[in-house]
XYZ file of C-alpha atoms in Angstrom:
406
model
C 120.976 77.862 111.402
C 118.191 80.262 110.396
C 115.376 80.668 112.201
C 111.848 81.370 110.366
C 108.988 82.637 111.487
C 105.328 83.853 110.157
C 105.105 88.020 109.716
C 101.699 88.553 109.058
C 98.785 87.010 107.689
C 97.597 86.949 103.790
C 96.092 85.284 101.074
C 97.558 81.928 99.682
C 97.799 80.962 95.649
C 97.782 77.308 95.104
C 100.728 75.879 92.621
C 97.964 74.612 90.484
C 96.685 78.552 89.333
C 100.036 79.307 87.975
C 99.452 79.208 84.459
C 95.997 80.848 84.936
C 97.940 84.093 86.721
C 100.653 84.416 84.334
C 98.283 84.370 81.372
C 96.511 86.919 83.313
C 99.272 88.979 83.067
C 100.308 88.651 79.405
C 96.119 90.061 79.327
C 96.520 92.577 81.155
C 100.183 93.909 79.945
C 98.944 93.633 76.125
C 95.442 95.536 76.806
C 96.475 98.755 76.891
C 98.718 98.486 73.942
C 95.785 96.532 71.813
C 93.339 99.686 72.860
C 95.976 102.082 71.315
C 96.565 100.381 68.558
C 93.267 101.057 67.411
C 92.956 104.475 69.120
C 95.599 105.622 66.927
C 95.725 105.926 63.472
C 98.728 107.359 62.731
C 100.718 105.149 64.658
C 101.247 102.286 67.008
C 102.665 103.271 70.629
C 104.814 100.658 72.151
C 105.934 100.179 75.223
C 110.210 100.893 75.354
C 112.112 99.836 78.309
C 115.499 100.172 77.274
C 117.503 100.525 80.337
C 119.159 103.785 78.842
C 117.753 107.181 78.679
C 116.825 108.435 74.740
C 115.033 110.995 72.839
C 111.782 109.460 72.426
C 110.175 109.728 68.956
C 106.767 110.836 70.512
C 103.642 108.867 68.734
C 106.039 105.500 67.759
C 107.385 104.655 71.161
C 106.271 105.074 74.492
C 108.964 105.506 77.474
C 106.399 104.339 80.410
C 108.754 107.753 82.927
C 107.499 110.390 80.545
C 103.786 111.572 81.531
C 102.205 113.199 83.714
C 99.803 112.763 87.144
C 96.110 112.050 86.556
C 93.245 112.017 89.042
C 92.241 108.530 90.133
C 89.150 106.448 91.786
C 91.353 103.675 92.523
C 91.886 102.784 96.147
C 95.286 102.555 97.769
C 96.604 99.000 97.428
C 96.834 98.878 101.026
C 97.121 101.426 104.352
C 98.248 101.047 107.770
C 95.601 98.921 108.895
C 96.516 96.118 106.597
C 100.141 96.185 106.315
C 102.487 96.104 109.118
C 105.670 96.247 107.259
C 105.431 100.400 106.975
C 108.514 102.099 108.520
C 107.205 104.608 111.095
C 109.054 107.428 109.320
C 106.606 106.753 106.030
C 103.991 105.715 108.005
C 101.557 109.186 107.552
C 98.303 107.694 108.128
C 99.410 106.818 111.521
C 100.977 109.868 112.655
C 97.998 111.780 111.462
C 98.248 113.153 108.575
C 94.625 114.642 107.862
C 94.804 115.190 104.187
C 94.159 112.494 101.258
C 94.394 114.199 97.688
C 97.615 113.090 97.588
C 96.841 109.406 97.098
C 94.117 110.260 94.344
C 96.284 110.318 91.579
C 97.963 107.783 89.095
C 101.420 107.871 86.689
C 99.893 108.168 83.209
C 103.024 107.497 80.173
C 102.380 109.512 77.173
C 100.827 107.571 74.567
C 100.614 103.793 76.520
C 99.470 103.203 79.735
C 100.884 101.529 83.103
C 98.603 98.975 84.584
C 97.683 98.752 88.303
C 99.832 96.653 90.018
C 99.027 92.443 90.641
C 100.846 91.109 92.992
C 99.490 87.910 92.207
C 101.263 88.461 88.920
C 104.545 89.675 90.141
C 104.968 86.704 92.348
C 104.662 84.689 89.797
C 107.364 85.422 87.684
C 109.163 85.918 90.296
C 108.724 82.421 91.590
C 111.494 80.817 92.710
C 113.915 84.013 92.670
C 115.518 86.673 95.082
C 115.070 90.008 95.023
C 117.512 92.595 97.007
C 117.463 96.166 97.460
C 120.656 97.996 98.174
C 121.665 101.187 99.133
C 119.708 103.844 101.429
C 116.903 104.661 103.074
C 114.970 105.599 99.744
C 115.870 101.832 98.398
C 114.386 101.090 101.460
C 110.787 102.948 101.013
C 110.510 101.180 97.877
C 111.522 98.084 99.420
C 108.857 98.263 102.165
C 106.119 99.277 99.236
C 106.899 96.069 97.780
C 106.801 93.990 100.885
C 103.051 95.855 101.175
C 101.823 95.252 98.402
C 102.817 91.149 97.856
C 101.966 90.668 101.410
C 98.029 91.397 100.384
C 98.564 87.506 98.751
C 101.184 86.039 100.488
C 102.295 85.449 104.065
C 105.751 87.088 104.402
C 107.903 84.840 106.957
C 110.860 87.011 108.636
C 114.023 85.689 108.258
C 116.806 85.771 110.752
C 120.025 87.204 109.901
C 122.915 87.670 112.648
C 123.235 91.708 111.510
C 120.591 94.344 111.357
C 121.996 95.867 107.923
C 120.684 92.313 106.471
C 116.754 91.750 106.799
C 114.970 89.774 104.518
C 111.671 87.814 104.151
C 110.379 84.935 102.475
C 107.201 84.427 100.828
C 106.875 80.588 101.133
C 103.827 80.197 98.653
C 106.167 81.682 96.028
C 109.810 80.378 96.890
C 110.186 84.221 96.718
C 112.704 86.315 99.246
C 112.774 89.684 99.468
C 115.627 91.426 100.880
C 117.275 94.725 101.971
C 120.806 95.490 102.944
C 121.535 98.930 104.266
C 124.555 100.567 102.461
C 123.707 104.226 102.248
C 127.189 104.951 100.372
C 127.007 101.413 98.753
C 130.703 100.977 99.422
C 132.963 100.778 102.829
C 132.382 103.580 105.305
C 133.645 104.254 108.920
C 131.928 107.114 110.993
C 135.021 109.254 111.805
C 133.051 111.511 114.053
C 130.571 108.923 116.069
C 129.852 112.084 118.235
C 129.078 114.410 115.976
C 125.532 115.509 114.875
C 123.595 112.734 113.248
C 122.550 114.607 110.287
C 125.903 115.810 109.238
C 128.719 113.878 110.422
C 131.544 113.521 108.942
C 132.563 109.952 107.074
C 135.421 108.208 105.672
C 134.858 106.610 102.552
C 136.634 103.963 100.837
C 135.490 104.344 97.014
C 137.573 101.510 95.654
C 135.301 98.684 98.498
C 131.886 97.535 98.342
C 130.326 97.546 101.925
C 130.411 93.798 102.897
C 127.075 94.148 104.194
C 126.127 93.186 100.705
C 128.915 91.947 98.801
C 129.641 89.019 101.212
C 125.799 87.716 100.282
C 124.401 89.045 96.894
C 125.884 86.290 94.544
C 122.642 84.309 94.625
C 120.331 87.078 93.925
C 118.387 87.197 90.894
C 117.608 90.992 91.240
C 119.657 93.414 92.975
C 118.302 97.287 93.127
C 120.677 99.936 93.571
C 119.752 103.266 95.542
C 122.008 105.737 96.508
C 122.156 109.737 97.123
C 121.247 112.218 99.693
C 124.470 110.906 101.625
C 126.875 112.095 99.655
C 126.132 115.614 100.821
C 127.425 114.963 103.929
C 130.929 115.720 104.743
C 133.563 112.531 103.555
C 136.721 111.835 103.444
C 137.647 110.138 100.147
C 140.077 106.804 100.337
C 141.845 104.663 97.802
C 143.889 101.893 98.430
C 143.369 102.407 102.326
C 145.253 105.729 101.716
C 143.342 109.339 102.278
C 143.138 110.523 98.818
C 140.551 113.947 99.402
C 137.742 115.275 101.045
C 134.202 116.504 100.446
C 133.422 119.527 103.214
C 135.671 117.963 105.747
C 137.038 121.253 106.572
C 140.699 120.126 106.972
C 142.855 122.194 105.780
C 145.944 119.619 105.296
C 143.317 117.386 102.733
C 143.096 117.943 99.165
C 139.323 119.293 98.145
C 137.502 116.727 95.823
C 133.902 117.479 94.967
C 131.111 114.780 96.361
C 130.854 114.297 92.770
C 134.141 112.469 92.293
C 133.430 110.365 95.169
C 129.995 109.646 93.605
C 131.212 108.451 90.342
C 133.382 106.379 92.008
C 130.938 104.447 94.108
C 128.926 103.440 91.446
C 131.990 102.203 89.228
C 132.936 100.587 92.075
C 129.643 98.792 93.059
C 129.002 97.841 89.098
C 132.898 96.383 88.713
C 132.099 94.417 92.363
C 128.639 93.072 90.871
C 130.318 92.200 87.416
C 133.540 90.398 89.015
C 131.588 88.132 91.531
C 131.916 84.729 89.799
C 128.730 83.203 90.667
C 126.472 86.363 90.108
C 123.952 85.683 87.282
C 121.519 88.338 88.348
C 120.110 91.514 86.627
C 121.577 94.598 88.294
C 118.350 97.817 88.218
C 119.400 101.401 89.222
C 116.395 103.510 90.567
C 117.398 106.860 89.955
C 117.708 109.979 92.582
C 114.911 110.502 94.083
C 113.975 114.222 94.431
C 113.141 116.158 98.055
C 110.952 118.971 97.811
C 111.598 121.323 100.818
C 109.936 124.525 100.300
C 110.249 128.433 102.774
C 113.938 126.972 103.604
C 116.284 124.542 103.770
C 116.459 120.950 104.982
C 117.927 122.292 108.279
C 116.386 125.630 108.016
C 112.923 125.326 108.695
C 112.241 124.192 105.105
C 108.996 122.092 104.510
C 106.493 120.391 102.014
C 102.885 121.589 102.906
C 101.515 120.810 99.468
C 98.650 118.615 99.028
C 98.155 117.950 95.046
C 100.927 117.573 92.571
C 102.652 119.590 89.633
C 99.898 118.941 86.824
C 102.790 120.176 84.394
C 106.002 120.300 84.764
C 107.528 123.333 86.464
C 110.845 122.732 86.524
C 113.680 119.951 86.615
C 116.470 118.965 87.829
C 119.104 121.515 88.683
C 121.896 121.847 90.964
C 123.935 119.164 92.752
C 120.375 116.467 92.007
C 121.197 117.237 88.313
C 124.588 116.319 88.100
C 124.659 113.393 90.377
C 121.288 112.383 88.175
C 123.666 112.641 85.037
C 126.403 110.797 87.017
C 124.042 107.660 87.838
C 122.802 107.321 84.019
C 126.465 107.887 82.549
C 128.230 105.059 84.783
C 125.253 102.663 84.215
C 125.844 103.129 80.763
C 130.055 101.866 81.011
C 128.723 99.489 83.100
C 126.274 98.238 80.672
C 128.531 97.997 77.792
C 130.883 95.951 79.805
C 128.138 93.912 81.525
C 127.266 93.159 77.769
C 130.705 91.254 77.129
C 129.752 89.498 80.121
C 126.506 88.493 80.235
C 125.538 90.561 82.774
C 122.318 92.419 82.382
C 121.801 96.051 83.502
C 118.117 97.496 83.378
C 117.095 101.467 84.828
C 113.935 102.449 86.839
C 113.780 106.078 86.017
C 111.377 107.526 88.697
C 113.253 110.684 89.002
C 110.624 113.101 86.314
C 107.465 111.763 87.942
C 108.509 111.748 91.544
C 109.824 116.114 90.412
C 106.123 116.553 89.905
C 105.049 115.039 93.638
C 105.900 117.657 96.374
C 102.379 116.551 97.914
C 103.980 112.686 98.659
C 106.549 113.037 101.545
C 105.819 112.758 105.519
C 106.616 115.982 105.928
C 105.779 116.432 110.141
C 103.764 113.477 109.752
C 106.506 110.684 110.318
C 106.174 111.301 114.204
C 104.028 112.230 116.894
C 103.882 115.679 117.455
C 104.995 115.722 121.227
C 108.101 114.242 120.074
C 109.382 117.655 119.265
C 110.838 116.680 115.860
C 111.937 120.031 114.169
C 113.081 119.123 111.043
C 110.600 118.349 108.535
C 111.019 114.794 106.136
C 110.728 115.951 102.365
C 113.588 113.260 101.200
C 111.426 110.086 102.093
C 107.937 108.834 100.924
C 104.336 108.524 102.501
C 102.958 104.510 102.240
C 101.167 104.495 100.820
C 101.653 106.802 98.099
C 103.327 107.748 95.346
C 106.411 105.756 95.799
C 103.800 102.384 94.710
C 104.284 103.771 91.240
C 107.882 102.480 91.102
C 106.713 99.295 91.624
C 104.198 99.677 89.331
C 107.272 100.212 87.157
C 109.433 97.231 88.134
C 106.617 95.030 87.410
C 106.005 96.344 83.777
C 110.033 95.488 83.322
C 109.438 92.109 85.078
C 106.671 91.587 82.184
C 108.940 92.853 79.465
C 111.962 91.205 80.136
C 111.450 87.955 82.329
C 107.626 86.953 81.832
Protein backbone atom coordinates (compact mmCIF):
# COMPACT_ATOMS: atom_id res chain seq x y z
CA UNK A 1 0.00 0.00 0.00
CA UNK A 2 1.38 3.54 -0.29
CA UNK A 3 1.01 5.86 2.12
CA UNK A 4 0.50 9.75 1.17
CA UNK A 5 0.90 12.53 2.94
CA UNK A 6 0.87 16.59 2.52
CA UNK A 7 4.74 18.18 2.21
CA UNK A 8 4.17 21.64 2.37
CA UNK A 9 1.74 24.17 1.69
CA UNK A 10 1.10 26.12 -1.83
CA UNK A 11 -1.10 27.61 -4.15
CA UNK A 12 -3.92 25.54 -5.90
CA UNK A 13 -4.99 25.92 -9.89
CA UNK A 14 -8.51 24.93 -10.48
CA UNK A 15 -9.11 22.33 -13.60
CA UNK A 16 -11.27 24.97 -15.06
CA UNK A 17 -7.98 27.63 -15.82
CA UNK A 18 -6.32 25.08 -17.90
CA UNK A 19 -6.79 26.38 -21.19
CA UNK A 20 -6.26 29.97 -19.90
CA UNK A 21 -2.48 28.78 -18.56
CA UNK A 22 -1.48 26.91 -21.50
CA UNK A 23 -2.41 29.75 -23.84
CA UNK A 24 -0.42 31.74 -21.50
CA UNK A 25 2.37 29.88 -22.34
CA UNK A 26 2.16 29.65 -26.15
CA UNK A 27 2.22 33.97 -25.23
CA UNK A 28 4.84 33.97 -23.50
CA UNK A 29 7.15 31.27 -25.51
CA UNK A 30 6.30 33.19 -28.94
CA UNK A 31 7.08 36.86 -27.44
CA UNK A 32 10.46 36.88 -27.54
CA UNK A 33 10.72 35.39 -30.93
CA UNK A 34 7.85 37.97 -32.35
CA UNK A 35 10.16 40.97 -30.72
CA UNK A 36 13.16 39.62 -32.79
CA UNK A 37 11.56 39.18 -35.64
CA UNK A 38 11.14 42.69 -35.98
CA UNK A 39 14.39 43.65 -34.19
CA UNK A 40 16.16 42.06 -36.91
CA UNK A 41 16.29 42.81 -40.30
CA UNK A 42 18.53 40.65 -41.69
CA UNK A 43 17.14 37.69 -40.32
CA UNK A 44 14.71 35.79 -38.20
CA UNK A 45 16.29 33.97 -34.99
CA UNK A 46 14.54 30.83 -34.05
CA UNK A 47 14.60 28.95 -31.33
CA UNK A 48 16.59 25.20 -32.19
CA UNK A 49 16.33 22.44 -29.77
CA UNK A 50 17.62 19.65 -31.56
CA UNK A 51 18.74 17.22 -29.04
CA UNK A 52 22.26 17.03 -30.82
CA UNK A 53 25.05 19.42 -30.60
CA UNK A 54 25.74 21.55 -34.19
CA UNK A 55 27.52 24.43 -35.59
CA UNK A 56 25.05 27.05 -35.26
CA UNK A 57 24.62 29.40 -38.26
CA UNK A 58 24.72 32.54 -35.93
CA UNK A 59 21.80 35.22 -36.97
CA UNK A 60 19.27 32.18 -38.53
CA UNK A 61 19.07 29.91 -35.55
CA UNK A 62 19.32 30.32 -32.04
CA UNK A 63 20.71 27.29 -29.76
CA UNK A 64 18.99 28.64 -26.33
CA UNK A 65 23.10 26.95 -24.37
CA UNK A 66 25.09 29.46 -26.35
CA UNK A 67 25.14 33.04 -24.51
CA UNK A 68 26.33 34.51 -22.00
CA UNK A 69 25.37 35.82 -18.11
CA UNK A 70 23.54 39.14 -17.84
CA UNK A 71 22.78 41.22 -14.76
CA UNK A 72 19.22 40.82 -13.52
CA UNK A 73 16.39 42.66 -11.23
CA UNK A 74 14.47 39.60 -11.07
CA UNK A 75 13.99 38.02 -7.68
CA UNK A 76 14.89 34.44 -6.90
CA UNK A 77 11.90 32.20 -7.59
CA UNK A 78 12.05 31.14 -4.15
CA UNK A 79 14.75 30.91 -0.94
CA UNK A 80 14.93 28.98 2.12
CA UNK A 81 12.16 30.52 3.79
CA UNK A 82 9.65 29.32 1.30
CA UNK A 83 10.80 26.06 0.19
CA UNK A 84 11.59 23.23 2.37
CA UNK A 85 12.59 20.76 -0.18
CA UNK A 86 16.45 22.32 -0.33
CA UNK A 87 19.09 19.65 0.48
CA UNK A 88 21.23 21.06 3.33
CA UNK A 89 24.37 20.62 1.22
CA UNK A 90 22.80 23.42 -1.42
CA UNK A 91 21.13 25.07 1.09
CA UNK A 92 23.66 28.49 1.27
CA UNK A 93 21.28 30.90 2.56
CA UNK A 94 20.98 28.85 5.59
CA UNK A 95 24.42 28.08 6.38
CA UNK A 96 25.27 31.70 5.94
CA UNK A 97 26.48 32.54 3.10
CA UNK A 98 26.76 36.51 3.27
CA UNK A 99 27.13 37.34 -0.34
CA UNK A 100 24.20 37.77 -3.08
CA UNK A 101 25.69 38.88 -6.58
CA UNK A 102 25.61 35.59 -7.44
CA UNK A 103 21.84 35.27 -7.80
CA UNK A 104 21.67 38.67 -9.83
CA UNK A 105 22.23 37.31 -13.02
CA UNK A 106 20.19 35.54 -15.87
CA UNK A 107 21.19 32.92 -19.01
CA UNK A 108 20.81 35.20 -22.03
CA UNK A 109 20.95 32.79 -25.72
CA UNK A 110 22.50 34.68 -28.46
CA UNK A 111 20.04 36.11 -30.66
CA UNK A 112 16.49 34.69 -28.78
CA UNK A 113 15.76 34.84 -25.40
CA UNK A 114 14.79 32.26 -22.47
CA UNK A 115 11.75 33.24 -20.55
CA UNK A 116 11.47 33.19 -16.72
CA UNK A 117 10.23 30.17 -15.59
CA UNK A 118 6.01 29.47 -14.86
CA UNK A 119 5.43 26.84 -13.02
CA UNK A 120 1.93 27.29 -13.52
CA UNK A 121 2.81 26.56 -17.12
CA UNK A 122 5.03 23.63 -16.67
CA UNK A 123 2.46 21.82 -14.67
CA UNK A 124 0.31 22.06 -17.12
CA UNK A 125 1.71 20.26 -19.79
CA UNK A 126 2.87 18.16 -17.66
CA UNK A 127 -0.51 17.20 -16.35
CA UNK A 128 -1.13 13.89 -15.93
CA UNK A 129 2.64 12.65 -16.48
CA UNK A 130 5.79 11.45 -14.46
CA UNK A 131 8.83 12.90 -14.36
CA UNK A 132 12.14 11.00 -12.96
CA UNK A 133 15.55 12.05 -12.45
CA UNK A 134 18.30 9.50 -12.46
CA UNK A 135 21.70 9.34 -11.71
CA UNK A 136 23.76 11.45 -8.98
CA UNK A 137 23.77 13.92 -6.72
CA UNK A 138 23.89 16.75 -9.49
CA UNK A 139 20.50 15.06 -11.07
CA UNK A 140 19.52 15.51 -7.76
CA UNK A 141 20.17 19.51 -7.33
CA UNK A 142 18.22 19.93 -10.34
CA UNK A 143 15.68 17.69 -9.13
CA UNK A 144 15.19 19.58 -5.84
CA UNK A 145 15.16 23.09 -8.04
CA UNK A 146 12.26 21.71 -9.68
CA UNK A 147 10.43 20.45 -6.68
CA UNK A 148 11.08 24.43 -5.49
CA UNK A 149 9.97 26.00 -7.92
CA UNK A 150 6.34 23.94 -8.74
CA UNK A 151 5.83 23.77 -5.10
CA UNK A 152 5.27 27.87 -5.17
CA UNK A 153 1.64 26.54 -6.95
CA UNK A 154 1.14 23.27 -5.89
CA UNK A 155 1.12 21.26 -2.68
CA UNK A 156 3.75 18.50 -3.13
CA UNK A 157 2.41 15.24 -1.18
CA UNK A 158 5.47 12.80 -0.19
CA UNK A 159 5.15 9.55 -1.32
CA UNK A 160 6.22 6.44 0.46
CA UNK A 161 8.51 4.10 -1.09
CA UNK A 162 9.99 0.96 0.92
CA UNK A 163 13.86 2.17 -0.19
CA UNK A 164 15.55 5.46 0.31
CA UNK A 165 17.23 5.41 -3.33
CA UNK A 166 13.37 5.85 -4.49
CA UNK A 167 11.66 9.23 -3.27
CA UNK A 168 9.11 10.78 -5.11
CA UNK A 169 6.22 13.31 -4.73
CA UNK A 170 3.00 13.99 -6.11
CA UNK A 171 1.45 17.14 -6.98
CA UNK A 172 -2.28 16.19 -6.67
CA UNK A 173 -3.72 19.44 -8.38
CA UNK A 174 -1.74 18.33 -11.46
CA UNK A 175 -1.83 14.37 -11.48
CA UNK A 176 1.93 15.25 -11.67
CA UNK A 177 4.83 13.00 -9.77
CA UNK A 178 8.07 13.92 -9.51
CA UNK A 179 10.68 11.51 -8.77
CA UNK A 180 14.38 10.76 -8.04
CA UNK A 181 16.23 7.51 -7.90
CA UNK A 182 19.80 7.60 -6.73
CA UNK A 183 22.17 5.73 -9.15
CA UNK A 184 25.38 7.69 -9.11
CA UNK A 185 27.03 5.12 -11.73
CA UNK A 186 23.51 4.56 -13.32
CA UNK A 187 24.26 0.86 -13.53
CA UNK A 188 24.95 -2.06 -10.74
CA UNK A 189 27.58 -1.22 -8.15
CA UNK A 190 28.81 -2.99 -4.92
CA UNK A 191 31.13 -0.99 -2.46
CA UNK A 192 34.15 -3.37 -2.35
CA UNK A 193 35.82 -1.36 0.33
CA UNK A 194 32.72 -0.32 2.82
CA UNK A 195 35.63 0.83 5.15
CA UNK A 196 37.48 2.78 3.17
CA UNK A 197 37.38 6.64 2.94
CA UNK A 198 34.06 7.94 1.76
CA UNK A 199 35.36 10.15 -0.85
CA UNK A 200 37.46 7.66 -2.63
CA UNK A 201 36.55 4.20 -2.16
CA UNK A 202 36.98 1.81 -4.26
CA UNK A 203 33.80 0.19 -6.37
CA UNK A 204 32.93 -2.68 -8.43
CA UNK A 205 31.06 -1.95 -11.36
CA UNK A 206 28.99 -4.02 -13.48
CA UNK A 207 28.78 -1.98 -16.93
CA UNK A 208 26.65 -4.48 -18.78
CA UNK A 209 23.43 -3.89 -15.53
CA UNK A 210 21.29 -1.05 -14.91
CA UNK A 211 21.03 -0.42 -11.06
CA UNK A 212 17.54 -1.87 -10.20
CA UNK A 213 16.93 1.02 -8.16
CA UNK A 214 15.53 2.39 -11.35
CA UNK A 215 15.10 -0.14 -13.87
CA UNK A 216 12.67 -2.26 -11.74
CA UNK A 217 10.21 1.10 -11.77
CA UNK A 218 10.86 3.56 -14.72
CA UNK A 219 8.55 1.87 -17.40
CA UNK A 220 5.69 4.24 -16.60
CA UNK A 221 7.58 7.39 -16.70
CA UNK A 222 6.93 9.90 -19.19
CA UNK A 223 10.32 11.72 -18.61
CA UNK A 224 13.34 10.18 -17.36
CA UNK A 225 16.62 12.59 -16.84
CA UNK A 226 19.89 11.12 -16.91
CA UNK A 227 22.89 12.56 -14.73
CA UNK A 228 25.98 11.02 -14.27
CA UNK A 229 29.86 11.98 -13.64
CA UNK A 230 32.09 13.01 -10.89
CA UNK A 231 31.93 9.19 -9.78
CA UNK A 232 33.68 7.78 -12.23
CA UNK A 233 36.87 9.29 -10.87
CA UNK A 234 36.82 7.19 -8.16
CA UNK A 235 38.65 4.00 -8.16
CA UNK A 236 36.35 0.85 -9.98
CA UNK A 237 36.65 -2.25 -10.84
CA UNK A 238 35.13 -2.89 -14.29
CA UNK A 239 32.71 -6.21 -14.72
CA UNK A 240 31.07 -7.93 -17.63
CA UNK A 241 29.09 -10.82 -17.54
CA UNK A 242 29.64 -11.06 -13.62
CA UNK A 243 33.34 -11.63 -14.60
CA UNK A 244 36.22 -8.88 -13.55
CA UNK A 245 37.09 -7.55 -16.85
CA UNK A 246 39.59 -4.23 -15.62
CA UNK A 247 40.09 -1.59 -13.35
CA UNK A 248 40.15 2.19 -13.09
CA UNK A 249 42.94 3.22 -10.17
CA UNK A 250 42.28 0.09 -8.25
CA UNK A 251 45.87 -0.34 -7.71
CA UNK A 252 45.94 -4.16 -8.19
CA UNK A 253 48.49 -5.25 -9.82
CA UNK A 254 46.96 -8.79 -11.05
CA UNK A 255 43.89 -6.47 -12.97
CA UNK A 256 44.15 -5.29 -16.38
CA UNK A 257 44.23 -1.16 -16.47
CA UNK A 258 41.10 0.25 -18.35
CA UNK A 259 40.68 4.01 -18.33
CA UNK A 260 37.34 5.44 -16.38
CA UNK A 261 36.60 6.33 -19.82
CA UNK A 262 35.83 2.84 -21.07
CA UNK A 263 33.78 2.20 -18.14
CA UNK A 264 31.96 5.50 -18.88
CA UNK A 265 31.01 4.75 -22.36
CA UNK A 266 29.79 1.72 -21.27
CA UNK A 267 27.33 2.91 -18.70
CA UNK A 268 25.61 5.06 -20.83
CA UNK A 269 25.24 2.35 -23.72
CA UNK A 270 24.16 0.33 -21.20
CA UNK A 271 21.50 2.60 -19.51
CA UNK A 272 20.18 3.79 -23.23
CA UNK A 273 19.96 -0.17 -24.53
CA UNK A 274 18.05 -0.87 -20.83
CA UNK A 275 15.63 2.25 -21.50
CA UNK A 276 15.12 1.21 -25.26
CA UNK A 277 14.48 -2.68 -24.48
CA UNK A 278 11.87 -2.15 -21.62
CA UNK A 279 8.64 -3.11 -23.44
CA UNK A 280 6.26 -0.84 -21.88
CA UNK A 281 8.55 2.35 -21.85
CA UNK A 282 6.98 5.11 -24.02
CA UNK A 283 8.82 7.94 -22.38
CA UNK A 284 11.32 10.61 -23.67
CA UNK A 285 14.79 9.83 -22.34
CA UNK A 286 16.87 13.82 -21.61
CA UNK A 287 20.65 13.73 -20.82
CA UNK A 288 21.82 16.86 -18.78
CA UNK A 289 25.27 17.10 -19.55
CA UNK A 290 28.48 17.19 -17.02
CA UNK A 291 28.21 19.60 -14.90
CA UNK A 292 31.49 21.53 -14.29
CA UNK A 293 33.28 22.08 -10.54
CA UNK A 294 35.27 25.03 -10.22
CA UNK A 295 37.88 24.48 -7.41
CA UNK A 296 40.39 27.12 -7.47
CA UNK A 297 44.34 27.48 -5.08
CA UNK A 298 44.12 23.44 -5.15
CA UNK A 299 42.53 20.48 -5.57
CA UNK A 300 39.24 18.94 -4.49
CA UNK A 301 41.14 17.25 -1.60
CA UNK A 302 43.84 19.76 -1.45
CA UNK A 303 42.53 22.72 0.01
CA UNK A 304 41.04 23.81 -3.34
CA UNK A 305 38.02 26.29 -3.20
CA UNK A 306 35.50 28.64 -5.08
CA UNK A 307 35.60 32.14 -3.35
CA UNK A 308 34.24 33.94 -6.39
CA UNK A 309 31.26 36.01 -6.19
CA UNK A 310 30.25 37.16 -9.96
CA UNK A 311 30.60 35.04 -13.01
CA UNK A 312 32.87 34.73 -16.24
CA UNK A 313 31.26 37.71 -18.34
CA UNK A 314 33.18 35.97 -21.36
CA UNK A 315 34.29 32.96 -21.74
CA UNK A 316 37.74 32.10 -20.39
CA UNK A 317 38.18 28.84 -21.11
CA UNK A 318 36.40 25.34 -21.73
CA UNK A 319 36.38 22.18 -21.21
CA UNK A 320 39.66 20.34 -20.95
CA UNK A 321 40.95 17.35 -19.37
CA UNK A 322 39.12 14.24 -18.15
CA UNK A 323 35.43 16.86 -18.09
CA UNK A 324 36.20 17.17 -21.86
CA UNK A 325 36.35 13.80 -22.87
CA UNK A 326 33.72 12.32 -20.72
CA UNK A 327 31.61 15.62 -22.10
CA UNK A 328 32.40 14.21 -25.70
CA UNK A 329 31.59 10.66 -24.44
CA UNK A 330 27.94 11.69 -23.14
CA UNK A 331 27.02 13.59 -26.57
CA UNK A 332 28.59 10.71 -28.84
CA UNK A 333 26.56 7.71 -27.13
CA UNK A 334 23.35 9.84 -27.03
CA UNK A 335 23.78 10.22 -30.51
CA UNK A 336 23.87 5.88 -31.27
CA UNK A 337 21.32 5.91 -28.97
CA UNK A 338 19.25 8.33 -30.78
CA UNK A 339 19.54 6.82 -34.11
CA UNK A 340 18.43 3.56 -32.73
CA UNK A 341 15.75 5.08 -30.46
CA UNK A 342 14.56 6.50 -33.92
CA UNK A 343 13.76 2.88 -35.37
CA UNK A 344 11.97 2.54 -32.27
CA UNK A 345 10.03 5.21 -31.42
CA UNK A 346 11.84 6.17 -28.69
CA UNK A 347 12.61 9.80 -28.30
CA UNK A 348 15.97 11.15 -27.03
CA UNK A 349 16.22 15.03 -26.27
CA UNK A 350 19.76 16.87 -24.56
CA UNK A 351 19.85 19.64 -21.85
CA UNK A 352 23.21 21.09 -22.56
CA UNK A 353 24.00 23.16 -19.37
CA UNK A 354 27.59 22.33 -19.46
CA UNK A 355 28.94 26.11 -21.42
CA UNK A 356 26.80 28.25 -19.13
CA UNK A 357 27.31 26.47 -15.87
CA UNK A 358 31.79 26.86 -17.20
CA UNK A 359 31.06 30.53 -16.83
CA UNK A 360 29.50 30.21 -12.97
CA UNK A 361 32.40 29.62 -10.47
CA UNK A 362 30.37 32.18 -8.17
CA UNK A 363 27.22 29.34 -7.88
CA UNK A 364 28.50 26.42 -5.66
CA UNK A 365 28.24 26.11 -1.63
CA UNK A 366 31.57 26.28 -1.37
CA UNK A 367 31.98 26.24 2.93
CA UNK A 368 28.54 27.28 2.97
CA UNK A 369 26.75 23.76 2.84
CA UNK A 370 27.45 23.38 6.71
CA UNK A 371 27.84 25.04 9.84
CA UNK A 372 31.10 26.11 10.47
CA UNK A 373 31.70 24.25 13.88
CA UNK A 374 31.17 21.18 12.02
CA UNK A 375 34.76 21.23 10.99
CA UNK A 376 34.08 20.36 7.32
CA UNK A 377 37.51 20.76 5.48
CA UNK A 378 36.81 20.12 2.16
CA UNK A 379 35.18 22.74 0.28
CA UNK A 380 31.79 21.80 -2.21
CA UNK A 381 32.59 23.28 -5.79
CA UNK A 382 30.84 20.07 -7.63
CA UNK A 383 27.21 20.88 -6.31
CA UNK A 384 24.89 23.98 -6.66
CA UNK A 385 23.59 26.86 -4.30
CA UNK A 386 19.34 26.95 -4.29
CA UNK A 387 18.70 28.92 -5.26
CA UNK A 388 20.89 29.80 -7.98
CA UNK A 389 22.14 29.16 -11.03
CA UNK A 390 21.21 25.60 -11.34
CA UNK A 391 17.15 27.21 -11.85
CA UNK A 392 18.42 27.98 -15.31
CA UNK A 393 18.28 24.28 -16.30
CA UNK A 394 14.92 24.26 -15.58
CA UNK A 395 14.39 27.22 -17.22
CA UNK A 396 15.71 25.04 -20.04
CA UNK A 397 13.59 21.90 -19.64
CA UNK A 398 10.60 23.98 -19.72
CA UNK A 399 11.46 25.77 -23.09
CA UNK A 400 11.84 21.89 -24.48
CA UNK A 401 8.55 21.00 -22.69
CA UNK A 402 7.05 24.05 -24.87
CA UNK A 403 8.79 22.96 -28.02
CA UNK A 404 8.18 19.50 -28.10
CA UNK A 405 5.06 18.48 -25.90
CA UNK A 406 2.91 21.81 -25.51
Amino acid sequence: MVHVSEFHPGKNLSHSTTSKVLLLCLIVFLLPVIYLFFANSSSTPWLNFKFYVDNINQGKKCNMFKGKWIPSRQEPYYTNATCFGIHDQQNCMKFGRPDREFLKWRWKPDNCELPPFDAKCFLEIARGKSLAFVGDSLGRNQMESLFCLLSSVSNPEYVFHKTNKFISWLFRDYNFTLASFWAPHLVKTIDAGPNGPTYNRLMKVYLDKADDSWETEIETFDYVILSAGRWFYGPQIFYENDEVIGCHECKRDNIEKLSMFYGYRRVFRTTFGTLMRLERFKGVIILNTLSPPHFENGEWNKGGNCNRTKPFLKKVKGLDGGDLEMYLTQIDELRIAQREGRKKGVKFWLLDATAAMLMRPDGHPNHYGHWPHENVTIADCVHWCMPGPVDTWNEFLLQMLRMYDS
